Short mmCIF file of N, CA, C and O in Angstrom, two decimals:
data_model
loop_
_atom_site.label_atom_id
_atom_site.label_comp_id
_atom_site.label_asym_id
_atom_site.label_seq_id
_atom_site.Cartn_x
_atom_site.Cartn_y
_atom_site.Cartn_z
N MET A 23 -32.66 11.70 -3.38
CA MET A 23 -31.81 10.85 -2.56
C MET A 23 -32.60 10.13 -1.47
O MET A 23 -32.05 9.69 -0.50
N SER A 24 -33.90 10.00 -1.64
CA SER A 24 -34.67 9.30 -0.62
C SER A 24 -34.40 7.80 -0.73
O SER A 24 -34.02 7.29 -1.77
N LEU A 25 -34.60 7.11 0.39
CA LEU A 25 -34.38 5.67 0.42
C LEU A 25 -35.69 4.95 0.73
O LEU A 25 -36.40 5.33 1.66
N THR A 26 -35.96 3.92 -0.03
CA THR A 26 -37.14 3.11 0.22
C THR A 26 -36.75 1.93 1.11
O THR A 26 -35.57 1.58 1.23
N LEU A 27 -37.75 1.31 1.69
CA LEU A 27 -37.51 0.11 2.47
C LEU A 27 -36.91 -0.98 1.58
O LEU A 27 -36.00 -1.70 2.01
N GLN A 28 -37.34 -1.05 0.34
CA GLN A 28 -36.80 -2.05 -0.58
C GLN A 28 -35.30 -1.83 -0.81
O GLN A 28 -34.53 -2.79 -0.83
N ALA A 29 -34.88 -0.57 -0.97
CA ALA A 29 -33.45 -0.29 -1.16
C ALA A 29 -32.65 -0.71 0.07
O ALA A 29 -31.54 -1.25 -0.06
N LEU A 30 -33.21 -0.48 1.25
CA LEU A 30 -32.53 -0.90 2.49
C LEU A 30 -32.43 -2.42 2.56
O LEU A 30 -31.37 -2.96 2.90
N GLU A 31 -33.52 -3.10 2.24
CA GLU A 31 -33.50 -4.57 2.25
C GLU A 31 -32.50 -5.11 1.23
O GLU A 31 -31.78 -6.07 1.51
N ASP A 32 -32.46 -4.50 0.05
CA ASP A 32 -31.51 -4.94 -0.99
C ASP A 32 -30.07 -4.78 -0.53
O ASP A 32 -29.19 -5.52 -0.97
N ALA A 33 -29.81 -3.81 0.36
CA ALA A 33 -28.46 -3.58 0.88
C ALA A 33 -28.17 -4.43 2.11
O ALA A 33 -27.12 -4.29 2.73
N GLY A 34 -29.13 -5.28 2.50
CA GLY A 34 -28.89 -6.19 3.61
C GLY A 34 -29.52 -5.80 4.94
O GLY A 34 -29.24 -6.43 5.96
N PHE A 35 -30.37 -4.79 4.96
CA PHE A 35 -31.02 -4.38 6.20
C PHE A 35 -32.03 -5.45 6.64
O PHE A 35 -32.94 -5.79 5.89
N PRO A 36 -31.87 -5.99 7.88
CA PRO A 36 -32.75 -7.06 8.33
C PRO A 36 -34.04 -6.52 8.96
O PRO A 36 -34.10 -6.24 10.15
N THR A 37 -35.10 -6.41 8.19
CA THR A 37 -36.35 -5.84 8.70
C THR A 37 -36.98 -6.69 9.79
O THR A 37 -37.71 -6.16 10.64
N GLU A 38 -36.70 -7.98 9.82
CA GLU A 38 -37.31 -8.84 10.83
C GLU A 38 -36.81 -8.53 12.24
O GLU A 38 -37.45 -8.89 13.22
N ASN A 39 -35.69 -7.83 12.36
CA ASN A 39 -35.14 -7.48 13.67
C ASN A 39 -35.55 -6.08 14.13
O ASN A 39 -35.15 -5.64 15.20
N TRP A 40 -36.33 -5.37 13.32
CA TRP A 40 -36.70 -4.00 13.66
C TRP A 40 -37.70 -4.00 14.82
O TRP A 40 -38.63 -4.79 14.83
N PRO A 41 -37.51 -3.11 15.81
CA PRO A 41 -38.44 -3.06 16.94
C PRO A 41 -39.89 -2.80 16.49
O PRO A 41 -40.14 -1.91 15.68
N GLU A 42 -40.80 -3.58 17.03
CA GLU A 42 -42.20 -3.48 16.63
C GLU A 42 -42.84 -2.16 17.05
O GLU A 42 -43.84 -1.75 16.45
N ASP A 43 -42.28 -1.50 18.06
CA ASP A 43 -42.87 -0.25 18.55
C ASP A 43 -42.31 0.98 17.85
O ASP A 43 -42.54 2.11 18.29
N LEU A 44 -41.58 0.79 16.75
CA LEU A 44 -41.04 1.89 15.95
C LEU A 44 -41.62 1.85 14.54
O LEU A 44 -41.81 0.76 13.98
N PRO A 45 -41.85 3.02 13.95
CA PRO A 45 -42.27 3.03 12.54
C PRO A 45 -41.20 2.41 11.64
O PRO A 45 -40.00 2.60 11.87
N THR A 46 -41.63 1.69 10.64
CA THR A 46 -40.70 1.07 9.69
C THR A 46 -39.95 2.15 8.94
O THR A 46 -40.54 3.12 8.47
N PRO A 47 -38.63 2.01 8.83
CA PRO A 47 -37.84 3.01 8.09
C PRO A 47 -38.23 3.05 6.62
O PRO A 47 -38.53 2.03 6.02
N GLY A 48 -38.21 4.24 6.06
CA GLY A 48 -38.53 4.41 4.65
C GLY A 48 -38.59 5.87 4.27
O GLY A 48 -38.11 6.73 5.00
N GLU A 49 -39.19 6.14 3.14
CA GLU A 49 -39.22 7.49 2.59
C GLU A 49 -39.91 8.50 3.51
O GLU A 49 -39.60 9.68 3.46
N SER A 50 -40.83 8.05 4.36
CA SER A 50 -41.58 8.99 5.20
C SER A 50 -40.82 9.44 6.45
O SER A 50 -41.20 10.42 7.08
N ASN A 51 -39.73 8.74 6.80
CA ASN A 51 -39.02 9.12 8.02
C ASN A 51 -37.49 9.10 7.90
O ASN A 51 -36.79 9.24 8.90
N ILE A 52 -36.99 8.92 6.70
CA ILE A 52 -35.55 9.06 6.46
C ILE A 52 -35.36 10.28 5.56
O ILE A 52 -35.86 10.32 4.44
N TYR A 53 -34.67 11.25 6.11
CA TYR A 53 -34.45 12.52 5.40
C TYR A 53 -33.00 12.58 4.95
O TYR A 53 -32.11 12.09 5.64
N SER A 54 -32.75 13.20 3.81
CA SER A 54 -31.39 13.27 3.30
C SER A 54 -31.06 14.67 2.81
O SER A 54 -31.95 15.45 2.47
N LYS A 55 -29.76 14.94 2.81
CA LYS A 55 -29.27 16.22 2.33
C LYS A 55 -27.90 15.99 1.70
O LYS A 55 -27.04 15.36 2.30
N GLU A 56 -27.73 16.49 0.48
CA GLU A 56 -26.42 16.42 -0.17
C GLU A 56 -25.55 17.53 0.39
O GLU A 56 -26.01 18.66 0.57
N LEU A 57 -24.30 17.20 0.66
CA LEU A 57 -23.36 18.17 1.21
C LEU A 57 -22.22 18.39 0.22
O LEU A 57 -22.13 17.71 -0.80
N GLU A 58 -21.35 19.34 0.53
CA GLU A 58 -20.21 19.63 -0.34
C GLU A 58 -19.36 18.40 -0.55
O GLU A 58 -19.27 17.54 0.32
N GLY A 59 -18.70 18.37 -1.68
CA GLY A 59 -17.87 17.22 -2.00
C GLY A 59 -18.75 16.03 -2.29
O GLY A 59 -19.87 16.15 -2.75
N LYS A 60 -18.27 14.87 -1.98
CA LYS A 60 -19.05 13.65 -2.21
C LYS A 60 -19.57 13.14 -0.87
O LYS A 60 -19.27 12.03 -0.45
N LYS A 61 -20.34 13.99 -0.19
CA LYS A 61 -20.88 13.62 1.11
C LYS A 61 -22.39 13.80 1.12
O LYS A 61 -22.94 14.62 0.39
N ALA A 62 -23.04 13.03 1.97
CA ALA A 62 -24.48 13.12 2.14
C ALA A 62 -24.82 12.82 3.60
O ALA A 62 -24.15 12.02 4.25
N LEU A 63 -25.85 13.48 4.09
CA LEU A 63 -26.31 13.28 5.47
C LEU A 63 -27.71 12.67 5.41
O LEU A 63 -28.59 13.18 4.72
N TYR A 64 -27.89 11.55 6.11
CA TYR A 64 -29.19 10.90 6.21
C TYR A 64 -29.62 10.90 7.67
O TYR A 64 -28.79 10.69 8.56
N ARG A 65 -30.90 11.13 7.91
CA ARG A 65 -31.43 11.19 9.27
C ARG A 65 -32.72 10.39 9.35
O ARG A 65 -33.65 10.61 8.58
N TYR A 66 -32.75 9.45 10.29
CA TYR A 66 -33.98 8.72 10.60
C TYR A 66 -34.58 9.42 11.81
O TYR A 66 -33.92 9.57 12.84
N GLN A 67 -35.81 9.89 11.70
CA GLN A 67 -36.45 10.62 12.80
C GLN A 67 -37.91 10.19 12.93
O GLN A 67 -38.64 10.12 11.93
N VAL A 68 -38.32 9.91 14.17
CA VAL A 68 -39.69 9.51 14.45
C VAL A 68 -40.17 10.17 15.74
O VAL A 68 -39.38 10.56 16.59
N ASN A 69 -41.48 10.28 15.85
CA ASN A 69 -42.12 10.74 17.08
C ASN A 69 -42.84 9.55 17.68
O ASN A 69 -43.65 8.91 17.00
N VAL A 70 -42.54 9.27 18.94
CA VAL A 70 -43.17 8.15 19.65
C VAL A 70 -43.62 8.66 21.00
O VAL A 70 -42.81 9.19 21.78
N GLU A 71 -44.90 8.53 21.27
CA GLU A 71 -45.47 8.93 22.56
C GLU A 71 -45.10 10.37 22.93
O GLU A 71 -44.74 10.66 24.07
N GLY A 72 -45.15 11.26 21.95
CA GLY A 72 -44.91 12.67 22.19
C GLY A 72 -43.45 13.09 22.26
O GLY A 72 -43.15 14.27 22.45
N ALA A 73 -42.52 12.17 22.10
CA ALA A 73 -41.09 12.50 22.12
C ALA A 73 -40.50 12.24 20.73
O ALA A 73 -40.99 11.40 19.98
N THR A 74 -39.44 12.98 20.40
CA THR A 74 -38.79 12.85 19.10
C THR A 74 -37.46 12.12 19.27
O THR A 74 -36.67 12.47 20.15
N TYR A 75 -37.24 11.13 18.42
CA TYR A 75 -36.01 10.34 18.44
C TYR A 75 -35.41 10.37 17.04
O TYR A 75 -36.13 10.36 16.04
N ALA A 76 -34.07 10.39 16.99
CA ALA A 76 -33.41 10.45 15.69
C ALA A 76 -31.97 9.99 15.79
O ALA A 76 -31.38 9.95 16.87
N MET A 77 -31.42 9.67 14.63
CA MET A 77 -29.99 9.39 14.49
C MET A 77 -29.62 9.76 13.06
O MET A 77 -30.44 9.64 12.14
N GLU A 78 -28.38 10.21 12.90
CA GLU A 78 -27.89 10.61 11.58
C GLU A 78 -26.67 9.79 11.21
O GLU A 78 -25.94 9.30 12.08
N VAL A 79 -26.46 9.69 9.91
CA VAL A 79 -25.23 9.10 9.39
C VAL A 79 -24.70 10.04 8.32
O VAL A 79 -25.43 10.48 7.43
N LEU A 80 -23.43 10.39 8.44
CA LEU A 80 -22.73 11.22 7.45
C LEU A 80 -21.95 10.26 6.56
O LEU A 80 -21.05 9.55 7.04
N LEU A 81 -22.31 10.22 5.30
CA LEU A 81 -21.70 9.28 4.36
C LEU A 81 -20.70 9.97 3.46
O LEU A 81 -20.98 11.04 2.91
N ASP A 82 -19.55 9.36 3.30
CA ASP A 82 -18.58 9.77 2.29
C ASP A 82 -18.86 8.89 1.08
O ASP A 82 -18.52 7.70 1.07
N LEU A 83 -19.51 9.45 0.09
CA LEU A 83 -19.95 8.66 -1.06
C LEU A 83 -18.80 8.20 -1.96
O LEU A 83 -19.01 7.35 -2.83
N SER A 84 -17.60 8.73 -1.74
CA SER A 84 -16.46 8.24 -2.52
C SER A 84 -15.98 6.89 -1.99
O SER A 84 -15.38 6.11 -2.72
N THR A 85 -16.26 6.59 -0.71
CA THR A 85 -15.86 5.30 -0.14
C THR A 85 -17.05 4.40 0.15
O THR A 85 -16.88 3.20 0.33
N ALA A 86 -18.23 4.97 0.25
CA ALA A 86 -19.47 4.20 0.47
C ALA A 86 -20.46 4.57 -0.62
O ALA A 86 -21.36 5.38 -0.40
N PRO A 87 -20.31 4.01 -1.83
CA PRO A 87 -21.12 4.44 -2.96
C PRO A 87 -22.61 4.11 -2.84
O PRO A 87 -23.43 4.74 -3.50
N ASP A 88 -22.99 3.12 -2.01
CA ASP A 88 -24.40 2.78 -1.85
C ASP A 88 -24.89 3.34 -0.52
O ASP A 88 -24.61 2.77 0.54
N PRO A 89 -25.62 4.44 -0.54
CA PRO A 89 -26.08 5.05 0.71
C PRO A 89 -26.90 4.10 1.58
O PRO A 89 -26.88 4.20 2.80
N ALA A 90 -27.60 3.15 0.97
CA ALA A 90 -28.44 2.24 1.75
C ALA A 90 -27.62 1.40 2.72
O ALA A 90 -28.11 1.05 3.79
N GLU A 91 -26.37 1.09 2.38
CA GLU A 91 -25.52 0.32 3.29
C GLU A 91 -25.22 1.11 4.55
O GLU A 91 -25.33 0.60 5.66
N GLY A 92 -24.85 2.37 4.39
CA GLY A 92 -24.55 3.22 5.55
C GLY A 92 -25.79 3.52 6.37
O GLY A 92 -25.75 3.51 7.61
N VAL A 93 -26.91 3.74 5.70
CA VAL A 93 -28.16 4.01 6.41
C VAL A 93 -28.60 2.76 7.15
O VAL A 93 -29.05 2.83 8.30
N GLY A 94 -28.44 1.60 6.55
CA GLY A 94 -28.78 0.35 7.23
C GLY A 94 -27.95 0.15 8.48
O GLY A 94 -28.46 -0.27 9.53
N PHE A 95 -26.66 0.46 8.41
CA PHE A 95 -25.78 0.37 9.58
C PHE A 95 -26.29 1.30 10.68
O PHE A 95 -26.40 0.91 11.84
N MET A 96 -26.61 2.53 10.31
CA MET A 96 -27.12 3.50 11.27
C MET A 96 -28.43 3.02 11.90
O MET A 96 -28.63 3.13 13.12
N LEU A 97 -29.32 2.45 11.10
CA LEU A 97 -30.60 1.97 11.63
C LEU A 97 -30.40 0.82 12.61
O LEU A 97 -31.11 0.72 13.62
N ASN A 98 -29.44 -0.05 12.33
CA ASN A 98 -29.14 -1.14 13.27
C ASN A 98 -28.65 -0.57 14.61
O ASN A 98 -29.03 -1.07 15.67
N GLN A 99 -27.83 0.46 14.56
CA GLN A 99 -27.35 1.09 15.79
C GLN A 99 -28.51 1.76 16.53
O GLN A 99 -28.61 1.69 17.75
N PHE A 100 -29.39 2.41 15.78
CA PHE A 100 -30.56 3.06 16.38
C PHE A 100 -31.41 2.02 17.10
O PHE A 100 -31.83 2.22 18.25
N ALA A 101 -31.69 0.90 16.45
CA ALA A 101 -32.52 -0.15 17.04
C ALA A 101 -31.89 -0.70 18.31
O ALA A 101 -32.57 -0.92 19.32
N PHE A 102 -30.57 -0.89 18.31
CA PHE A 102 -29.87 -1.37 19.50
C PHE A 102 -30.03 -0.39 20.65
O PHE A 102 -30.39 -0.77 21.77
N LEU A 103 -29.77 0.89 20.38
CA LEU A 103 -29.89 1.90 21.43
C LEU A 103 -31.34 2.06 21.89
O LEU A 103 -31.60 2.30 23.08
N TRP A 104 -32.28 1.93 20.98
CA TRP A 104 -33.70 2.02 21.32
C TRP A 104 -34.05 0.96 22.37
O TRP A 104 -34.74 1.22 23.34
N ARG A 105 -33.55 -0.24 22.16
CA ARG A 105 -33.85 -1.34 23.09
C ARG A 105 -33.12 -1.17 24.42
O ARG A 105 -33.63 -1.58 25.46
N GLN A 106 -31.91 -0.60 24.39
CA GLN A 106 -31.09 -0.48 25.60
C GLN A 106 -31.42 0.74 26.44
O GLN A 106 -31.54 0.64 27.65
N ASP A 107 -31.49 1.91 25.79
CA ASP A 107 -31.67 3.18 26.50
C ASP A 107 -32.13 4.24 25.51
O ASP A 107 -31.31 4.86 24.83
N ARG A 108 -33.43 4.46 25.44
CA ARG A 108 -33.99 5.38 24.45
C ARG A 108 -33.44 6.79 24.56
O ARG A 108 -33.43 7.53 23.58
N SER A 109 -32.98 7.17 25.72
CA SER A 109 -32.44 8.53 25.87
C SER A 109 -31.23 8.74 24.98
O SER A 109 -30.90 9.88 24.63
N GLN A 110 -30.56 7.66 24.58
CA GLN A 110 -29.39 7.76 23.71
C GLN A 110 -29.74 8.20 22.29
O GLN A 110 -28.87 8.64 21.55
N VAL A 111 -31.01 8.06 21.90
CA VAL A 111 -31.43 8.47 20.56
C VAL A 111 -32.48 9.59 20.61
O VAL A 111 -33.10 9.90 19.59
N ALA A 112 -32.65 10.18 21.78
CA ALA A 112 -33.59 11.30 21.91
C ALA A 112 -32.99 12.54 21.26
O ALA A 112 -31.80 12.80 21.38
N VAL A 113 -33.83 13.30 20.57
CA VAL A 113 -33.38 14.55 19.97
C VAL A 113 -33.24 15.60 21.07
O VAL A 113 -34.11 15.74 21.92
N GLN A 114 -32.14 16.31 21.04
CA GLN A 114 -31.87 17.35 22.03
C GLN A 114 -32.72 18.58 21.73
O GLN A 114 -33.20 18.76 20.61
N PRO A 115 -32.89 19.46 22.72
CA PRO A 115 -33.72 20.66 22.50
C PRO A 115 -33.28 21.51 21.30
O PRO A 115 -34.10 22.15 20.66
N ASN A 116 -31.99 21.51 20.98
CA ASN A 116 -31.50 22.30 19.85
C ASN A 116 -31.61 21.54 18.52
O ASN A 116 -31.14 22.01 17.49
N GLY A 117 -32.21 20.34 18.53
CA GLY A 117 -32.39 19.55 17.31
C GLY A 117 -31.26 18.56 17.03
O GLY A 117 -31.34 17.79 16.08
N ALA A 118 -30.22 18.59 17.84
CA ALA A 118 -29.08 17.70 17.63
C ALA A 118 -29.44 16.26 18.01
O ALA A 118 -30.30 16.02 18.85
N CYS A 119 -28.76 15.33 17.37
CA CYS A 119 -28.94 13.92 17.69
C CYS A 119 -27.60 13.20 17.46
O CYS A 119 -26.64 13.78 16.97
N ARG A 120 -27.57 11.94 17.84
CA ARG A 120 -26.37 11.12 17.68
C ARG A 120 -26.05 10.98 16.18
O ARG A 120 -26.96 10.80 15.36
N ARG A 121 -24.76 11.08 15.85
CA ARG A 121 -24.35 11.00 14.43
C ARG A 121 -23.22 10.00 14.28
O ARG A 121 -22.31 9.93 15.09
N ILE A 122 -23.28 9.23 13.20
CA ILE A 122 -22.25 8.28 12.84
C ILE A 122 -21.59 8.76 11.56
O ILE A 122 -22.27 9.19 10.62
N ASN A 123 -20.27 8.70 11.51
CA ASN A 123 -19.53 8.98 10.26
C ASN A 123 -19.24 7.63 9.62
O ASN A 123 -18.68 6.74 10.24
N PHE A 124 -19.64 7.49 8.36
CA PHE A 124 -19.51 6.20 7.68
C PHE A 124 -18.75 6.40 6.38
O PHE A 124 -19.05 7.22 5.58
#
């Protein structure tokens, strides 16, 4: 269930708007896990200047059959928060991060 940058671009993810100071999203930093029912959890996580930042999206695959669309939405939200206030996407000491239900 890994996602490539090409799959994200094919689903409409605008790579030209991605912050230059962040690693490009792809197989090396998007993690996925299949859950019960028709659900999947995707997490974009990076380390920048010694701090860990992440965001997750919980996808209902019965209503969002292309995971790349939901992950692209989550990445756009991550980029917005990154530019506005990085603390909003900082990983908490217990490993928790901001999550979107899609």
